[in-house]
Short mmCIF file of C-alpha atoms in Angstrom, two decimals:
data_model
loop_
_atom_site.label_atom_id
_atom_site.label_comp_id
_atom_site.label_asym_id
_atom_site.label_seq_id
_atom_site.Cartn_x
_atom_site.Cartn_y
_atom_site.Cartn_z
CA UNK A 1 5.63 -8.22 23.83
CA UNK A 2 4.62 -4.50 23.48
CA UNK A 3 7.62 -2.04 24.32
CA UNK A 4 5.32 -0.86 27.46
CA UNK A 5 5.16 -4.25 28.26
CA UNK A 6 9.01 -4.56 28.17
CA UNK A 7 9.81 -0.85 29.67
CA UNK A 8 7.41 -2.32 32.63
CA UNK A 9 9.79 -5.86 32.97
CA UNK A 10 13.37 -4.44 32.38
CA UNK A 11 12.37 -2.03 34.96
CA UNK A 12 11.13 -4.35 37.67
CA UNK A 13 13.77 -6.61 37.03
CA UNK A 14 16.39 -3.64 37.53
CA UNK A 15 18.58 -3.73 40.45
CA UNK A 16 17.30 -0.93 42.83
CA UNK A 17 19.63 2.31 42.38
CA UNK A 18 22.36 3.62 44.99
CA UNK A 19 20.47 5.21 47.88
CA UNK A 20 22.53 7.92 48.93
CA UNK A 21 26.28 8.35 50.14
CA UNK A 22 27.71 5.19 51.54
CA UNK A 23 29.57 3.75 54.04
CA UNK A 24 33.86 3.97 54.05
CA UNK A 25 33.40 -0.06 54.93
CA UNK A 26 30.91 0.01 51.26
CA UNK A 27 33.52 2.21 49.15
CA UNK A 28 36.14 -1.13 49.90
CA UNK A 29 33.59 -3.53 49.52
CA UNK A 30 32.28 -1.97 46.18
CA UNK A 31 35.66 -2.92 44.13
CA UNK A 32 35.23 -6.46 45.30
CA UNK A 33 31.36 -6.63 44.62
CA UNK A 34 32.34 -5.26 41.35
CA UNK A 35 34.96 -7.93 40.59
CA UNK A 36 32.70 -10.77 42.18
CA UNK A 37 33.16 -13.15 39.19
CA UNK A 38 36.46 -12.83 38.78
CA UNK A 39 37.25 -13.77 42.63
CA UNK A 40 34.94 -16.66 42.83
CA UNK A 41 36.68 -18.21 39.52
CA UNK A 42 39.97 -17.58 41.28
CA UNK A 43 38.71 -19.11 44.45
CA UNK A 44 37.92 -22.25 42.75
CA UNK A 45 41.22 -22.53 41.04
CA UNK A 46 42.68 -22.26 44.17
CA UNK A 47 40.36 -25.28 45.51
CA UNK A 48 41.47 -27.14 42.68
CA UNK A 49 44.95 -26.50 43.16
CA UNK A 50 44.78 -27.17 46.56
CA UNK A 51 43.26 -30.77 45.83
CA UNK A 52 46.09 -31.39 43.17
CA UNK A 53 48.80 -30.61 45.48
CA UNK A 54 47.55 -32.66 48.12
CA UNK A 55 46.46 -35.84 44.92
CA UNK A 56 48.85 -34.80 42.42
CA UNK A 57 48.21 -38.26 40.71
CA UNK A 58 44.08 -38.66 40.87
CA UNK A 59 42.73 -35.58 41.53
CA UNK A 60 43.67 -33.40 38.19
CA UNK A 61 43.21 -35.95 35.52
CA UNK A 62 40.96 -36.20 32.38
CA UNK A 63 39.30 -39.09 33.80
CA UNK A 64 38.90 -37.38 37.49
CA UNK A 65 37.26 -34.68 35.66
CA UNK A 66 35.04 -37.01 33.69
CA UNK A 67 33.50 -38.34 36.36
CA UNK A 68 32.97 -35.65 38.33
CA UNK A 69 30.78 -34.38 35.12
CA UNK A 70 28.99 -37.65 34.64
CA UNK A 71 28.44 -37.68 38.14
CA UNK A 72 26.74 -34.49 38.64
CA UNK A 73 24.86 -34.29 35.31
CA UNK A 74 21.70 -34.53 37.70
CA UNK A 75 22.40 -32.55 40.15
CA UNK A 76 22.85 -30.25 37.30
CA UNK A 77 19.69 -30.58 35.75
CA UNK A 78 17.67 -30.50 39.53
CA UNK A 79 19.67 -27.84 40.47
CA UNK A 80 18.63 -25.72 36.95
CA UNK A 81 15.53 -26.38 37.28
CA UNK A 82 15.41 -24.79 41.14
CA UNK A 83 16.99 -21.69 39.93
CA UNK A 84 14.07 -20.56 38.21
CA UNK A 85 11.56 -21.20 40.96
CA UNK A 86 13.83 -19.36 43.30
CA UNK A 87 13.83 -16.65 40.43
CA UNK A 88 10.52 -15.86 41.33
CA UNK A 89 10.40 -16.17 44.83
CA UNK A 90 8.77 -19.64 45.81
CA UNK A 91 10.32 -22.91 46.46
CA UNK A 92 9.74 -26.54 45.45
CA UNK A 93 9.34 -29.33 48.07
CA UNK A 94 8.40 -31.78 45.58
CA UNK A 95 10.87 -32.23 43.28
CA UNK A 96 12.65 -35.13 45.05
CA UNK A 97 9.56 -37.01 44.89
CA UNK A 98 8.47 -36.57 41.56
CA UNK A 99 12.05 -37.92 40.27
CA UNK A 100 10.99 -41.20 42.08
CA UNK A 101 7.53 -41.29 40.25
CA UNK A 102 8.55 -40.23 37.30
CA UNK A 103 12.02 -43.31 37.67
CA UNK A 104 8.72 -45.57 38.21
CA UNK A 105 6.98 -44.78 35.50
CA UNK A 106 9.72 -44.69 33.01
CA UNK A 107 10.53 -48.70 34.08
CA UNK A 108 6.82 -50.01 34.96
CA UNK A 109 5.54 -48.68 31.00
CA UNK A 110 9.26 -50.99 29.86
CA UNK A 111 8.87 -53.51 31.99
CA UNK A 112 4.83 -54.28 32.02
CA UNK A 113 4.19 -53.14 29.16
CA UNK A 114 6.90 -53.17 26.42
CA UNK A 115 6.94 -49.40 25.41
CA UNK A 116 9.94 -48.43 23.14
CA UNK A 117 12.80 -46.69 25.96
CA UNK A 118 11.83 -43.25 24.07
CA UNK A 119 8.34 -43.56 24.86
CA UNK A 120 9.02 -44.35 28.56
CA UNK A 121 11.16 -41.02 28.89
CA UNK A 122 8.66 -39.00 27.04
CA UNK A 123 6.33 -40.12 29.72
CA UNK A 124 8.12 -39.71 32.69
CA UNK A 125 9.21 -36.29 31.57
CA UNK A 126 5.85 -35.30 31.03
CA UNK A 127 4.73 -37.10 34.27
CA UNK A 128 7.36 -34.49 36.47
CA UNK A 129 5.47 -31.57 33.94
CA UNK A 130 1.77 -33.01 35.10
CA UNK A 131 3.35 -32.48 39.19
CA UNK A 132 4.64 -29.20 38.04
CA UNK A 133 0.89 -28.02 36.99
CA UNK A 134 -0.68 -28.56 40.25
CA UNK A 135 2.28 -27.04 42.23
CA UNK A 136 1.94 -24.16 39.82
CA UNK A 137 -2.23 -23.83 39.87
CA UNK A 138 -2.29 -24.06 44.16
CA UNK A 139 0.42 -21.53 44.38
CA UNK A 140 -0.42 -19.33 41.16
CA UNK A 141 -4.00 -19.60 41.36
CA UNK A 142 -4.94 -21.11 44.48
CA UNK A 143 -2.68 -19.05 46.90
CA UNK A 144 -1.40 -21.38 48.29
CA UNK A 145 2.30 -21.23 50.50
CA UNK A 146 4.51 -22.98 48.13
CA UNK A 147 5.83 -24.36 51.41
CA UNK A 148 2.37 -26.44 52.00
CA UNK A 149 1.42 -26.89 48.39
CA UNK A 150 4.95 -28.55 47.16
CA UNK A 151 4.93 -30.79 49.94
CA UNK A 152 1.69 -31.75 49.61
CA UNK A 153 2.03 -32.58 46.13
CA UNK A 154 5.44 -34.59 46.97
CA UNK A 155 3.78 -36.49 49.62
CA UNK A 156 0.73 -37.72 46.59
CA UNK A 157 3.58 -38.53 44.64
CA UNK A 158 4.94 -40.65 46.92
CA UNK A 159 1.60 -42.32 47.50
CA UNK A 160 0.98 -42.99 43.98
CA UNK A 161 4.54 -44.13 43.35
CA UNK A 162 3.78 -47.06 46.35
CA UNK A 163 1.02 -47.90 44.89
CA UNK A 164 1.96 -48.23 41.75
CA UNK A 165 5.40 -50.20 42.68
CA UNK A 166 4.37 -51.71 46.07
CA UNK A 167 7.49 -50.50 47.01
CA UNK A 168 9.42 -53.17 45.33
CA UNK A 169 12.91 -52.91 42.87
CA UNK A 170 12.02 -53.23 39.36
CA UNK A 171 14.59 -54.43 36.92
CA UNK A 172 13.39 -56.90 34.93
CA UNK A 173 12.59 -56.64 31.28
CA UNK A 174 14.17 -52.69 31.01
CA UNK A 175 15.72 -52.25 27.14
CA UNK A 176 19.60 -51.55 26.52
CA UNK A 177 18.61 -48.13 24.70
CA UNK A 178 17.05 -47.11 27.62
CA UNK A 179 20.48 -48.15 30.18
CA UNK A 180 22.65 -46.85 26.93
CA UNK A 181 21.24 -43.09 27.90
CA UNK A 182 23.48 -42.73 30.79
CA UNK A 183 26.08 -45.43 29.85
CA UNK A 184 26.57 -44.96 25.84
CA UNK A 185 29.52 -42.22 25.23
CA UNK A 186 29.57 -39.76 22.55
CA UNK A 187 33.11 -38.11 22.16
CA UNK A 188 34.35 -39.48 25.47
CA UNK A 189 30.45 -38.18 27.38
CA UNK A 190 27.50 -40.18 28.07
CA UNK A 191 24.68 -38.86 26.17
CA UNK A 192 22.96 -37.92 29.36
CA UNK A 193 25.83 -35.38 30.71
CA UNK A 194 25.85 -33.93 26.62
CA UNK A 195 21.74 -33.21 27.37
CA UNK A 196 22.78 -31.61 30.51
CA UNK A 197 25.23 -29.29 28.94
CA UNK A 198 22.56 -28.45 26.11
CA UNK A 199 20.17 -27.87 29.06
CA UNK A 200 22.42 -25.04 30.33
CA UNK A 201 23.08 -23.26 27.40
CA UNK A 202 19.30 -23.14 27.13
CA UNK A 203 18.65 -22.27 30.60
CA UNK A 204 21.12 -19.51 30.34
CA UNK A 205 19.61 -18.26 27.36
CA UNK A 206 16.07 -18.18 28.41
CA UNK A 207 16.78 -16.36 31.52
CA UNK A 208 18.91 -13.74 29.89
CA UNK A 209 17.86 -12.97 26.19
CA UNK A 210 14.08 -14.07 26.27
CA UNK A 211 10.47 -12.36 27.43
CA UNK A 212 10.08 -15.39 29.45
CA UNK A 213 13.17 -14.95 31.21
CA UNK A 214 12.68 -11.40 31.72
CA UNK A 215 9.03 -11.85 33.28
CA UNK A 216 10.25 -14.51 35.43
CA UNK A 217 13.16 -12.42 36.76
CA UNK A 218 10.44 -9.10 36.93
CA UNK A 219 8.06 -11.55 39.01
CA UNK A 220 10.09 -12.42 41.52
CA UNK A 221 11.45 -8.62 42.15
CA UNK A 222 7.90 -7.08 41.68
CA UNK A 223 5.09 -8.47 41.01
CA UNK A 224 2.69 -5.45 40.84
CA UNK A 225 4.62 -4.14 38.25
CA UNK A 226 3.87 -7.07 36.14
CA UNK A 227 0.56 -6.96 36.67
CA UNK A 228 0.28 -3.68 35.64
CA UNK A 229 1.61 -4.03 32.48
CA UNK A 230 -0.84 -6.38 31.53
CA UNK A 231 0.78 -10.17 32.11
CA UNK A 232 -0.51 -12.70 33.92
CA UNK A 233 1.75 -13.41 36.95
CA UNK A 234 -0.12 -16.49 37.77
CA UNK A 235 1.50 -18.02 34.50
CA UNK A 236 4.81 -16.75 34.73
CA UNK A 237 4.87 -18.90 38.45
CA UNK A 238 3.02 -21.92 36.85
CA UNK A 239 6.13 -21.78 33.83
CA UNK A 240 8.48 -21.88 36.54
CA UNK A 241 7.05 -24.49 38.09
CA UNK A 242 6.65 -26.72 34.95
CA UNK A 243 10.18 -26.13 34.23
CA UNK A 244 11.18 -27.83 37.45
CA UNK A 245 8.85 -30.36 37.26
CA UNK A 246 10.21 -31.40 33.60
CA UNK A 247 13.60 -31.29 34.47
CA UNK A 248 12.59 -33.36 37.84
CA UNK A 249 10.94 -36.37 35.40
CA UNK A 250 14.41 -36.38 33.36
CA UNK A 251 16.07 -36.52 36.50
CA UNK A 252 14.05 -39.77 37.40
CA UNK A 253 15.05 -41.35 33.92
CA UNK A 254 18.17 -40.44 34.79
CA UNK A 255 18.57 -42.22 38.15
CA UNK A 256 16.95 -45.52 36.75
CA UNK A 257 18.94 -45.36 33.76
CA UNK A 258 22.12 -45.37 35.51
CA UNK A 259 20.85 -47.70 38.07
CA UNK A 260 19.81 -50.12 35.87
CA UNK A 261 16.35 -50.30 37.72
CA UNK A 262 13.73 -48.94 39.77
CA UNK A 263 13.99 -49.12 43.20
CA UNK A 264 12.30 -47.33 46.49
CA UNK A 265 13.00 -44.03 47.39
CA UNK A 266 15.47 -42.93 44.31
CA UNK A 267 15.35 -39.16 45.05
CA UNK A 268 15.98 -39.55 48.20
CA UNK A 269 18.93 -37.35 49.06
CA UNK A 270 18.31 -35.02 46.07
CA UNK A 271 16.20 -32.42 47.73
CA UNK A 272 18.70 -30.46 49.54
CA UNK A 273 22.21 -30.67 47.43
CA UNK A 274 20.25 -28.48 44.19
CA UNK A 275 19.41 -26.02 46.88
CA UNK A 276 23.26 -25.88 48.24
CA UNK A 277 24.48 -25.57 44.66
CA UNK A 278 21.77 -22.88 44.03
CA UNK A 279 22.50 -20.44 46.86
CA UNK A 280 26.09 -20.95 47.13
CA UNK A 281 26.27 -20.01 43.46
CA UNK A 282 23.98 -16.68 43.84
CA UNK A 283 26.14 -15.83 46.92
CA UNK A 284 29.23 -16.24 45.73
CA UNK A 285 29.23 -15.44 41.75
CA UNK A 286 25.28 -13.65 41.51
CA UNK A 287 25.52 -11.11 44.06
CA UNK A 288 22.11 -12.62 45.67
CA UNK A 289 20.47 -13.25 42.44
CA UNK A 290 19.67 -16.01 41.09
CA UNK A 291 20.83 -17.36 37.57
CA UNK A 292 21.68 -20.48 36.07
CA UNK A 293 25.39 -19.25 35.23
CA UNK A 294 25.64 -18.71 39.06
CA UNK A 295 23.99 -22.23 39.56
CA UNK A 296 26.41 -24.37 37.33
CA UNK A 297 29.68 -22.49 39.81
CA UNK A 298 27.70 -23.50 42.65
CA UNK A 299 27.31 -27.14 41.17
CA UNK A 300 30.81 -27.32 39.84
CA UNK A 301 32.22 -26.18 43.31
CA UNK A 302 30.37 -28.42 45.58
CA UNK A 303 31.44 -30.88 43.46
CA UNK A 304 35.44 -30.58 42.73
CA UNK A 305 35.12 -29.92 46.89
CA UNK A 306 33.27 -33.28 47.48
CA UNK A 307 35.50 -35.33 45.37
CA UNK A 308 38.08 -33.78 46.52
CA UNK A 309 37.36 -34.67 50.19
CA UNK A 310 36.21 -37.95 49.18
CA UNK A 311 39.63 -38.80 47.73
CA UNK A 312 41.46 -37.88 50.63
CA UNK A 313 39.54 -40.40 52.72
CA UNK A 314 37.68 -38.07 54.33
CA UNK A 315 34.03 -39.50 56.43
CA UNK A 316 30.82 -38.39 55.37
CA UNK A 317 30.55 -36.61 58.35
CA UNK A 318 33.35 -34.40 57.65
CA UNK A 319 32.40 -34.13 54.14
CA UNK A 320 29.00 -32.67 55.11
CA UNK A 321 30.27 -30.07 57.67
CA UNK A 322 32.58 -28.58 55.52
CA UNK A 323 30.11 -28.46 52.55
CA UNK A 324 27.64 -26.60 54.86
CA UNK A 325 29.96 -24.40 56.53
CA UNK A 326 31.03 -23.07 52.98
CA UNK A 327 27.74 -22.87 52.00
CA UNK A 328 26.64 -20.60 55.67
CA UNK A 329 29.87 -18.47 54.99
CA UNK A 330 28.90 -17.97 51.11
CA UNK A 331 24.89 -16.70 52.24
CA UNK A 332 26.07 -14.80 55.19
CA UNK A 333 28.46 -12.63 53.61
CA UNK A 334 26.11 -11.93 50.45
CA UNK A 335 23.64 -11.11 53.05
CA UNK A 336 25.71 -8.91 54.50
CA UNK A 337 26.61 -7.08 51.38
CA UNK A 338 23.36 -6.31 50.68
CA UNK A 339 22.40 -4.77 53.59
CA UNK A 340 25.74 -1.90 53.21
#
């Protein structure tokens, strides 16, 4: 990357300078925009205290904690793999159903045809890459809305998943190894929720100390600017597609690993929770942006709030409202930031 070339990105990727004198209601907001992190990690200790007080016996334990982890380790890696679509400005409709194709896959190549459980989740990780590719070519290169495109390509997914399944559980004839993934522990962690950690680490690294990062971030705040300095924008978007579609195909090993099986409709439900965790984190910790460090609050809040609510007998009902009233408050009030 020539330093034009980076001059070109960092600038584009800058947050736009101070326009003029502001507002009295700005100068008290600025302290608190300022100390943004710092609040949202106190807010969530105060969620967690509030929990313990009211569970002082469930809620705040090692094992509690554990599970919550386990639990969310896809969310996690769906909700990663958003973030850097949303980094450049498109969204993903398709992501749901490629973690049902890719489950499929993954089982049928065990189950029909003996593969080794390493060469099933090579497969279905590179089957979620292969939907990735065409959402990125019709938006990149085909101008398409990513609206239209994603759901198109989620609704072929779908079709070939049916056909390929006939819509029936599979669950015959699937190796240990490939269960032991999501149920084998490694210092008191299944090896899945240890991949998901590694997967953050590299997420936040690529978005903040790599070229990639830094033209994704530049793409999604200017475009032209990119262009003129001589990168294709077309592949930056089809990279951040592929990312989500890869993460989407572990996502479907991970669902049939834990289930034991395949079975109809397994990403169902897992198109709008990464999206929650996503905003809620840029809102509340990113002021606005996006960023994987901002996405793992989001996911680690919805979650300690969920089980919370969830241990104090609360219905699902309930449980939704008060996840998406938190999540309305979180956007509106970043929203309204911005505009002062």
């Amino acid at each position: 990357m020539s330093s034009t070339e980076s001059a070109v990105t960092d600038q584009a990727a800058a947050p736009a300078a101070p326009e003029g004198p502001r507002s009295s209601r700005s100068s008290v907001l600025r302290p608190i925009a300022a100390n943004r992190p710092l609040i949202a990690v106190l807010f969530l200790m105060l969620l967690v205290g509030f929990f313990a007080v009211k569970l002082p016996d469930t809620y705040l334990t090692a094992d509690n904690m554990k599970s919550v982890l386990t639990q969310q380790s896809t969310l996690l890696v769906l909700a990663l793999g958003v973030t850097f679509v949303l980094v450049i400005g498109e969204f993903d409709l398709s992501f749901a159903s490629t973690i049902g194709l890719s489950g499929a896959s993954s089982i049928l190549l065990m189950s029909n045809h003996d593969v080794s459980p390493l060469v099933a989740v090579v497969a279905a990780i590179l089957v979620g890459g292969a939907v990735g590719v065409v959402n990125g070519v019709a938006v990149a290169w085909g101008r398409a809305p990513a609206f239209i495109a994603t759901l198109a390509a989620g609704s072929a997914a779908v079709g070939i998943e049916q056909l390929m399944t006939s819509n029936n559980t599979i669950s015959d004839n699937i190796p240990l190894g490939y269960l032991g993934f999501t149920l084998n522990e490694h210092l008191g962690l299944p090896w899945s929720t240890w991949l998901t950690l590694l997967l953050v680490v590299v997420a936040v690294v690529v978005m903040s100390f790599t070229t990639l990062g830094r033209r994704l971030r530049a793409t999604g705040m200017n475009p032209t600017a990119v262009t003129l300095a001589g990168i294709s924008v077309s592949l930056v978007r089809l990279s951040a597609f592929v990312v989500l579609g890869l993460l989407a195909g572990l996502a479907g090993v991970m669902v049939t690993s834990q289930g034991g099986s395949y079975f109809p409709n397994s990403g169902a439900g897992l198109l709008l929770p990464p999206y929650s965790a996503v905003f809620l984190g840029a809102a509340i910790v990113g002021r606005g942006r996006f960023s994987p460090a901002a996405t793992v609050f989001g996911v680690v809040f919805i979650a300690l709030l969920e089980r919370g609510l969830t241990m104090m007998d609360q219905k699902a009902a309930v449980i939704q409202l008060i996840e998406g009233a938190v999540l309305l408050a979180a956007v509106v009030l970043a929203r309204q930031e911005r505009k002062q």
